[in-house]
CSV table of C-alpha atoms in Angstrom, one decimal:
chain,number,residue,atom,x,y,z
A,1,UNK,CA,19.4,-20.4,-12.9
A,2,UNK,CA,19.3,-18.6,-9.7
A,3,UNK,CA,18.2,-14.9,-9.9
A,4,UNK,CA,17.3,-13.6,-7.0
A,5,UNK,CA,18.3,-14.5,-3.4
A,6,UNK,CA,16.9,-14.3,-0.1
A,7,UNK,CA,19.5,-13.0,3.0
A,8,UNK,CA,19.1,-11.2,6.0
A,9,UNK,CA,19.3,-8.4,4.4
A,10,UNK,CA,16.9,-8.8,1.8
A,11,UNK,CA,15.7,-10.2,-1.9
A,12,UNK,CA,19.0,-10.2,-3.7
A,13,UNK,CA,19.9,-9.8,-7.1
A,14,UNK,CA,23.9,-11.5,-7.2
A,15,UNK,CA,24.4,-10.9,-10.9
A,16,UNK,CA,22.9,-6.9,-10.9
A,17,UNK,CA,24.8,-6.6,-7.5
A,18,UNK,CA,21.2,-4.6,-5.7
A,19,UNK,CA,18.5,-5.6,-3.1
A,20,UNK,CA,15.1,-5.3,-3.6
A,21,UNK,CA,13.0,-3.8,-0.3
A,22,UNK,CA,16.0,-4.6,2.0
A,23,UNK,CA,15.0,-4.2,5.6
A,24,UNK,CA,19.0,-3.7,6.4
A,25,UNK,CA,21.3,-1.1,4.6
A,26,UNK,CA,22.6,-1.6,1.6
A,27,UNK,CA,24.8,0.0,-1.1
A,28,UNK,CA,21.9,-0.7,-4.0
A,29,UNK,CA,18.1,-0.6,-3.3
A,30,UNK,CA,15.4,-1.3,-5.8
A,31,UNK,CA,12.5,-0.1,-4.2
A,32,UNK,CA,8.8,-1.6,-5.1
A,33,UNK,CA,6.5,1.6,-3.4
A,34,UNK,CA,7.0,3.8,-1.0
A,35,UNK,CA,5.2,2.2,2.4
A,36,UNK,CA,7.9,2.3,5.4
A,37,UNK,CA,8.0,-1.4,5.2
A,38,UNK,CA,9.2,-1.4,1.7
A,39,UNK,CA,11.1,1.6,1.5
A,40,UNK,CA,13.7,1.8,4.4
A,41,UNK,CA,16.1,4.4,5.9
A,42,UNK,CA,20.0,3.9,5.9
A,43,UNK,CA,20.6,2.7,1.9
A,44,UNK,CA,23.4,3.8,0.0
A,45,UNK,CA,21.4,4.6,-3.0
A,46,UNK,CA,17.9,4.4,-4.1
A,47,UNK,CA,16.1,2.9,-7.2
A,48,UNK,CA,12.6,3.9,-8.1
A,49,UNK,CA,9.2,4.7,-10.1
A,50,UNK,CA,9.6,8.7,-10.6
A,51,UNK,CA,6.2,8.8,-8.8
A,52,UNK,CA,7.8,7.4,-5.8
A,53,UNK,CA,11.0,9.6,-5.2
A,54,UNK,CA,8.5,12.5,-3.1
A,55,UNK,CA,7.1,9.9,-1.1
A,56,UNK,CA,10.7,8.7,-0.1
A,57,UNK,CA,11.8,12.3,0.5
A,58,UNK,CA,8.6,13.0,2.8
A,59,UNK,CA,9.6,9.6,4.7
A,60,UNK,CA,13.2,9.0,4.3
A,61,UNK,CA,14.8,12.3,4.0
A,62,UNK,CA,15.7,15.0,1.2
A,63,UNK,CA,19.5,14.0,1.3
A,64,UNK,CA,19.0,10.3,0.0
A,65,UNK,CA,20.4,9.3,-3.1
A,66,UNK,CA,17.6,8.2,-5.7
A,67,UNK,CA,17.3,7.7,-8.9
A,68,UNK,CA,14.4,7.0,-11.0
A,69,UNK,CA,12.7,5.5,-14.2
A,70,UNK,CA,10.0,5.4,-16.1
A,71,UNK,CA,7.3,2.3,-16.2
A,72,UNK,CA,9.0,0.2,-18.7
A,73,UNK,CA,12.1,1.5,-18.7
A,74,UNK,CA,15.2,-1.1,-19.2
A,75,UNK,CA,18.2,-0.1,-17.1
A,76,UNK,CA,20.9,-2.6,-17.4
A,77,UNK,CA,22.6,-3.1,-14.0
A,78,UNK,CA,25.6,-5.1,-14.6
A,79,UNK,CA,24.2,-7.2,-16.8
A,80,UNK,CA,20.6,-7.8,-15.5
A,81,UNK,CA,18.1,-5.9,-17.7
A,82,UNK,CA,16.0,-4.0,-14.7
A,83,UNK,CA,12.2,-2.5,-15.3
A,84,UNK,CA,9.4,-1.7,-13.3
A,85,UNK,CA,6.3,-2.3,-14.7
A,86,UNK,CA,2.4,-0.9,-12.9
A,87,UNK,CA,2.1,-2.9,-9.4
A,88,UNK,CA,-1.6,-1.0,-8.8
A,89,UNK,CA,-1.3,-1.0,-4.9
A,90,UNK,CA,-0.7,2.9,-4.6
A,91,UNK,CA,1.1,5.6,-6.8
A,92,UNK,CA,4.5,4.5,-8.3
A,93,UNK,CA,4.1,1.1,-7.2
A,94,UNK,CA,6.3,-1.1,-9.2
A,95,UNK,CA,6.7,-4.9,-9.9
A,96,UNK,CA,10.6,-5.4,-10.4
A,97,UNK,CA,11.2,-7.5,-13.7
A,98,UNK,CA,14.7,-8.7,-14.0
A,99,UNK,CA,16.1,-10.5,-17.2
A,100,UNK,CA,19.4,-12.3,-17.3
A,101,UNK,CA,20.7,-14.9,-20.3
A,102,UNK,CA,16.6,-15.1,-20.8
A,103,UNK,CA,15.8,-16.0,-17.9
A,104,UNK,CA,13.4,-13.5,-16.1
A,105,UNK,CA,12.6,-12.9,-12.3
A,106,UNK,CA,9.8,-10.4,-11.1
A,107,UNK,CA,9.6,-9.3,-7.9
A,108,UNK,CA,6.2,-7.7,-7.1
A,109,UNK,CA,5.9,-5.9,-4.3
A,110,UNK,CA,2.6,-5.4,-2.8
A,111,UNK,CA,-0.3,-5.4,-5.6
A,112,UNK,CA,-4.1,-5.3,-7.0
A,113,UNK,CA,-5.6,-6.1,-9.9
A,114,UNK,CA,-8.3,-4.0,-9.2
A,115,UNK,CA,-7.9,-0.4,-10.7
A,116,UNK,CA,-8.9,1.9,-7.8
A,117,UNK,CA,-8.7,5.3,-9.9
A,118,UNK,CA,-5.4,6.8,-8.8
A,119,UNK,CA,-2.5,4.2,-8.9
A,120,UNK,CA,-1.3,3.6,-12.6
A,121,UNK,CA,-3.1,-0.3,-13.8
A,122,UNK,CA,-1.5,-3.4,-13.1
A,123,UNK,CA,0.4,-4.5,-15.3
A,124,UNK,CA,0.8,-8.7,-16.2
A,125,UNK,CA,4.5,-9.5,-16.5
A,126,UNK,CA,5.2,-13.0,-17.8
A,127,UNK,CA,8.4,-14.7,-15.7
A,128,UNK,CA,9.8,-17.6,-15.5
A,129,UNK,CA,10.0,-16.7,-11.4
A,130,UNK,CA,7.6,-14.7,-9.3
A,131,UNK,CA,7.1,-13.4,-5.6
A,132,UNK,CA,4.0,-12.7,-4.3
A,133,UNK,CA,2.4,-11.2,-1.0
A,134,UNK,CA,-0.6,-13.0,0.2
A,135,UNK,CA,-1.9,-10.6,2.9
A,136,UNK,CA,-5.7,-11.3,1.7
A,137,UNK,CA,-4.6,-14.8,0.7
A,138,UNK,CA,-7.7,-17.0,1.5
A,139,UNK,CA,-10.9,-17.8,-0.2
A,140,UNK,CA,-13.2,-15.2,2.0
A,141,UNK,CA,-11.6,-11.9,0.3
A,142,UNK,CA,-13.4,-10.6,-2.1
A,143,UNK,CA,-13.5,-7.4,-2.6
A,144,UNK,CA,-16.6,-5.3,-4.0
A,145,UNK,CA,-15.9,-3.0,-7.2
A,146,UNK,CA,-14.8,0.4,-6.7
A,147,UNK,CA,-17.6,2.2,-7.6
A,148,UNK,CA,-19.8,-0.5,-5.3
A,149,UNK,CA,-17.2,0.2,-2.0
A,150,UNK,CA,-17.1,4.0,-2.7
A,151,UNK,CA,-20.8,4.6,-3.1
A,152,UNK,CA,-20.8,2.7,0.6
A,153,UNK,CA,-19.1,5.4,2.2
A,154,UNK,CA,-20.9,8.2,-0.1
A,155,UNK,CA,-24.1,6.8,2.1
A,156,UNK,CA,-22.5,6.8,4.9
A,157,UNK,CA,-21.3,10.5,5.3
A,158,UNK,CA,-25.0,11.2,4.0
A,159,UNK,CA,-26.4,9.3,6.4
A,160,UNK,CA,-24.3,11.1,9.1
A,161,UNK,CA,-25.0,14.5,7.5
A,162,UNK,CA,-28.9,13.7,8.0
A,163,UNK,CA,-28.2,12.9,11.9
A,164,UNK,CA,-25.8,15.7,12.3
A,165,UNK,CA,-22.2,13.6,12.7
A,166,UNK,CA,-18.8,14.0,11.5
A,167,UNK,CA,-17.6,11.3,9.4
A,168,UNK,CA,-14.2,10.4,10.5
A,169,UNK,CA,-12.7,8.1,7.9
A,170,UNK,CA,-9.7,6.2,9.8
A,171,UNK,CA,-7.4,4.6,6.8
A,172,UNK,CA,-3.6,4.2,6.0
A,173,UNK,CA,-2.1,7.9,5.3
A,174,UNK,CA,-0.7,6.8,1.9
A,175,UNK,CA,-2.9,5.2,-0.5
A,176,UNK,CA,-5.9,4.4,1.3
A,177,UNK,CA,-6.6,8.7,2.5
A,178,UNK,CA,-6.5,9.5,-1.3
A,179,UNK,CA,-8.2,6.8,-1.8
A,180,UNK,CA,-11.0,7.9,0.6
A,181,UNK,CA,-10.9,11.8,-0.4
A,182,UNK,CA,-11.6,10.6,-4.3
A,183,UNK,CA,-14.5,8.4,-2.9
A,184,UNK,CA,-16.3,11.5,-0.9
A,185,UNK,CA,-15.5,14.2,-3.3
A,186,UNK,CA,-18.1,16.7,-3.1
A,187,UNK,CA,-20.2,15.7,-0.1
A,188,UNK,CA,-18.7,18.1,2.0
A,189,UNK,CA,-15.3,20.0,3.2
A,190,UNK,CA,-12.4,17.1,3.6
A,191,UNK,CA,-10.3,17.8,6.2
A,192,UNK,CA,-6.9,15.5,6.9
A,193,UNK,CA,-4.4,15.0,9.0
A,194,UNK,CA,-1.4,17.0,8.9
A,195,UNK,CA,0.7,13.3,8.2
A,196,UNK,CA,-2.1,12.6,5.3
A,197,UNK,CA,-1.2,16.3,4.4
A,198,UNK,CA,2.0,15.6,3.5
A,199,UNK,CA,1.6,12.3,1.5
A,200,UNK,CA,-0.9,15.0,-0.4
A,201,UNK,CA,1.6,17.7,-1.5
A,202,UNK,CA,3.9,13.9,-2.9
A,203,UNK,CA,1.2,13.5,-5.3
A,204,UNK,CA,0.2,16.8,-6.0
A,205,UNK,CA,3.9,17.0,-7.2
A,206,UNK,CA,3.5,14.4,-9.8
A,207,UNK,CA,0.8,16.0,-11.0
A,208,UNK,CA,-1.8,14.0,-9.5
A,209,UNK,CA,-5.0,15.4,-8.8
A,210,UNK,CA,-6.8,15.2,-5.5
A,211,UNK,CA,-9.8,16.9,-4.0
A,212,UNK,CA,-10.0,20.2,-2.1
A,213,UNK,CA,-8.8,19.8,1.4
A,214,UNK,CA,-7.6,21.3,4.2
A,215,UNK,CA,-4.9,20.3,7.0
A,216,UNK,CA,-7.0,20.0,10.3
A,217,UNK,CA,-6.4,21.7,13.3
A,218,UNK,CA,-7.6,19.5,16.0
A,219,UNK,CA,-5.4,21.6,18.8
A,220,UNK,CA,-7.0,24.8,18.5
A,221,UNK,CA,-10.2,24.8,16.8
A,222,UNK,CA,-11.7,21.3,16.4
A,223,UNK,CA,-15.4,22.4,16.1
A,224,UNK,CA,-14.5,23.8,12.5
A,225,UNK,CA,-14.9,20.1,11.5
A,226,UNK,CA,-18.2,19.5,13.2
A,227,UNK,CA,-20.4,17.8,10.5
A,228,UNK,CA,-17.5,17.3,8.2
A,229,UNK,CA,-15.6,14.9,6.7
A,230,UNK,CA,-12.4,14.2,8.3
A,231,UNK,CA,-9.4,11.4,7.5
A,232,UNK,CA,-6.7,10.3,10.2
A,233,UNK,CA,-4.8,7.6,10.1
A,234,UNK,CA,-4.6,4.2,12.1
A,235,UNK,CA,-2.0,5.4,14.8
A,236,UNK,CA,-5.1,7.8,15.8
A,237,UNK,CA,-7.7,5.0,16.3
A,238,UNK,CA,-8.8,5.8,20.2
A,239,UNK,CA,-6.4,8.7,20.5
A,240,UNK,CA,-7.7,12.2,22.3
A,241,UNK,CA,-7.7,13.3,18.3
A,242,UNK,CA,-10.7,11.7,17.9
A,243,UNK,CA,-12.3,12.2,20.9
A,244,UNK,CA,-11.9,16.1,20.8
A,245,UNK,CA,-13.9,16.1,17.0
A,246,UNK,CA,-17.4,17.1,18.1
A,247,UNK,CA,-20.1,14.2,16.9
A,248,UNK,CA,-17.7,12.0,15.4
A,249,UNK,CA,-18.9,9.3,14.1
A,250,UNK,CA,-16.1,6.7,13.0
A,251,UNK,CA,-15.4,4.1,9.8
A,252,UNK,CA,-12.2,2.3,9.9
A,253,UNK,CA,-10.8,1.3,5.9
A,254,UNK,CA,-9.5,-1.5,5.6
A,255,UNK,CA,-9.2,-5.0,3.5
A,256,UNK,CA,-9.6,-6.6,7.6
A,257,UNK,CA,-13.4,-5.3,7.4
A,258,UNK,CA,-14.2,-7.9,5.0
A,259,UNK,CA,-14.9,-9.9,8.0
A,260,UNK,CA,-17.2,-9.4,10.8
A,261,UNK,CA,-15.1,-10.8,13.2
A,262,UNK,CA,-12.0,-8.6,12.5
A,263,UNK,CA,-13.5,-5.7,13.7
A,264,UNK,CA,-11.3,-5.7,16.7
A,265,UNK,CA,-11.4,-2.0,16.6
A,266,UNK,CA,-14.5,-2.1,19.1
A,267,UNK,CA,-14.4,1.5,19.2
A,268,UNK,CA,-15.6,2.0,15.5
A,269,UNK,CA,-19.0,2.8,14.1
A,270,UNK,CA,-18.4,1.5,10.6
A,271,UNK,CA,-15.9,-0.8,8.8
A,272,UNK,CA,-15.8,-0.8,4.9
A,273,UNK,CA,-13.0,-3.3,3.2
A,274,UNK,CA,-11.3,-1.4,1.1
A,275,UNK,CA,-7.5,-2.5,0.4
A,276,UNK,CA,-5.1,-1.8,-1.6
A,277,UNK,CA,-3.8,-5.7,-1.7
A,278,UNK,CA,-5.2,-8.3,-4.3
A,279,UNK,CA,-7.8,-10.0,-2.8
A,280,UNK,CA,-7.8,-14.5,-3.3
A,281,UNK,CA,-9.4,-14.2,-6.9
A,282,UNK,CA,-7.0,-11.4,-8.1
A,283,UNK,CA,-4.2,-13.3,-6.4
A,284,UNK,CA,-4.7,-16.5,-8.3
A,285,UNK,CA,-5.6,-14.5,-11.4
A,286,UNK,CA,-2.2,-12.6,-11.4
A,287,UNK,CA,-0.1,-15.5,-10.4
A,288,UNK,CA,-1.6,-18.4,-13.1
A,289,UNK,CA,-1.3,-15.1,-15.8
A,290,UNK,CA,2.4,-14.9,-15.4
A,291,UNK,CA,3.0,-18.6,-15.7
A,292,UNK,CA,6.2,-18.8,-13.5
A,293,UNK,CA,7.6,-22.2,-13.2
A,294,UNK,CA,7.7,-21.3,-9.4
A,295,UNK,CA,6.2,-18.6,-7.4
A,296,UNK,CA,7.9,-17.6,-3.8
A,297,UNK,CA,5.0,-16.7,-0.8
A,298,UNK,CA,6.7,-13.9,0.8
A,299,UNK,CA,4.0,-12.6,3.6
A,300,UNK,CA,0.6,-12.9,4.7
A,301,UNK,CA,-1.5,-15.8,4.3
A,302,UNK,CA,1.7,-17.5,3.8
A,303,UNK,CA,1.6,-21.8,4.4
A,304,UNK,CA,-2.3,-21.6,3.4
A,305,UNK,CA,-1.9,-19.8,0.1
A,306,UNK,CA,1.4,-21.4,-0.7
A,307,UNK,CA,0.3,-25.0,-0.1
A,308,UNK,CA,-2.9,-24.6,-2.4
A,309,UNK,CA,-0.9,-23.2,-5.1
A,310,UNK,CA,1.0,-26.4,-5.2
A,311,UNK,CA,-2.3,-28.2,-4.7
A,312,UNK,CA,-3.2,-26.8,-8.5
A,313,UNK,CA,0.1,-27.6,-9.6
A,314,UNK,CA,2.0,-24.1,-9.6
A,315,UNK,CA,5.0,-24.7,-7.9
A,316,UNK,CA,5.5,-22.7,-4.5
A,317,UNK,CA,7.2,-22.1,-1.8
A,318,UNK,CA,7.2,-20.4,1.8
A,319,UNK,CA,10.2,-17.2,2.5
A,320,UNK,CA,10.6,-15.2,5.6
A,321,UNK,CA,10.8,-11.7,4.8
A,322,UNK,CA,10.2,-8.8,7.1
A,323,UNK,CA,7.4,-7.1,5.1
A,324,UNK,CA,4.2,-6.2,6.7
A,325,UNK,CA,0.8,-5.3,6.9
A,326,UNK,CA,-0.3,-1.8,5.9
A,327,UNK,CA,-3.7,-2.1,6.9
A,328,UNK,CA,-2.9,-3.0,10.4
A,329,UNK,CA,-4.0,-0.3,13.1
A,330,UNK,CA,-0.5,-0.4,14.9
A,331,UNK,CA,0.8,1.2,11.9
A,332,UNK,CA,3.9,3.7,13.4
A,333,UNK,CA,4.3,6.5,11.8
A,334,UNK,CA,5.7,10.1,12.1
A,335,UNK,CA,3.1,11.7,13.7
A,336,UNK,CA,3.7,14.7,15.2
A,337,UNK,CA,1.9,15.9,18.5
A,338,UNK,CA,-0.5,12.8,18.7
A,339,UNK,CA,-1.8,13.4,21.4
A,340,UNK,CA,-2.6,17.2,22.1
């Protein structure tokens, strides 16, 4: 039985009649989380987490049409029982589990097994199908526990407090800032950019708590963040931003920093690899958990990760998709005066 499609437009349910993540307009989207490569402009009607709908309205508009659910909530969409069930890559992010005549699809967005201490656990969803990422999808990812990672950049900020530096904390405005604030809670005055600002006020909505901050002004008076901590995102890497924050010193977040010779970012003082993707071992433990007769490779590591899982006998294969990266430094998004 064939549950879910892949067009041009998208992972396609035919029986429910809805897309999940299309990257074209649609009539129906079913929306894993709310990054801009997930969660597009231009569709008829949305389908989310109730966590997510704030994030879409701060990136997609107030006018869209969105409904939401719970986590494991059944809808049934024309026949195709529909429920999203804890994805752990950010807030509201969902796996999409579809059942039809007993046989059952999941579509799992972007995920981590690793619980970082604000995204609701993930959640292991037995299918008979199942499409993965692989952006970390080789044997050198491993990531360090939380608590390990997060008392890494604790040091750091001390150690630039001692020398008197700001830290500048460079990391993906939704998921990875909050992530970042939680970490350095209490070692000083956070301040954020005014596009990590607004991803804030989507969680605080929800009832999510995050720690005392304030919206930097890096026009007027950037030496009230001298010796701070500050947070900008990846668009801002080598931008006059920086370069006007007296002292910075500079750590780029991101799952890349795992190895050395990523750090294309020359620029960058620090690196720490933290991600908000499963890293090889969570990968492989997700995917032989679910024990799907066949597991689709959607993006990232694709041909390497695909081939080994059908080197240990769980059927794969390769689809194009138009999903991306996250934690790459070319990220676009609405900024607004950049450059000041």
């Amino acid at each position: 039985m064939k549950l879910i499609k892949f067009t041009n437009k998208g992972i396609y349910c035919p029986q429910g009649k809805f897309y999940i993540d299309p990257w074209r307009p649609v009539d129906m989207a079913v929306i894993t989380h709310g990054h801009a490569d997930h969660a597009r402009w231009g569709m008829k009607k949305y389908l989310c987490h109730q966590f997510t709908k704030p994030i879409l309205h701060q990136r997609i508009g107030l006018d869209i049409e969105c409904q939401t659910v719970e986590y494991g909530e059944v809808l049934n969409i024309n026949g195709v029982k529909v429920s999203f069930h804890p994805a752990g890559h950010i807030i509201g992010s969902a796996q999409i589990r579809m059942e039809y005549k007993g046989y059952v699809s999941v579509v799992s967005g972007d995920y981590k097994v690793q619980y970082d201490g604000l995204s609701t656990p993930f959640e292991l969803v037995k299918c008979n199908e199942f499409v993965t990422e692989s952006t970390f999808g080789l044997p050198i990812y491993n990531w360090l526990e939380v608590e390990d990672l997060n008392k890494k950049l604790q040091n750091w900020v001390l150690r630039n407090q001692e020398n008197s530096k700001t830290s500048v904390f460079i990391g993906y405005s939704l998921g990875k800032a909050q992530r970042i604030m939680k970490a350095v809670e209490g070692l000083g005055k956070i301040y954020v950019h005014n596009s990590i600002g607004r991803l804030n006020q989507a969680f605080e909505s929800v009832g999510i708590d995050l720690p005392d901050y304030e919206i930097a002004d890096f026009k007027e008076n950037p030496k009230e963040l001298q010796h701070e901590i500050v947070i900008v995102p990846p668009a801002l890497l080598d931008s006059n931003i920086i370069r006007k924050i007296p002292d910075a010193a500079t750590a780029i977040c991101s799952g890349w920093m795992h190895v050395r010779g990523a750090r294309r970012w020359r620029s960058a003082d620090a690196g720490f690899a933290m991600s908000d993707h499963a890293d090889w071992k969570g990968l492989l433990q997700a995917i032989k958990a679910t024990e799907a007769e066949i597991v689709h490779v959607t993006h990232g590591q694709t041909e390497v990760f695909s081939k080994y899982l059908n080197e240990i006998g769980i059927q794969s294969d390769v689809v194009e998709t138009l999903y991306g990266d996250d934690e790459e430094p070319s990220e676009k998004e609405n900024l607004e005066n950049p450059e000041p």
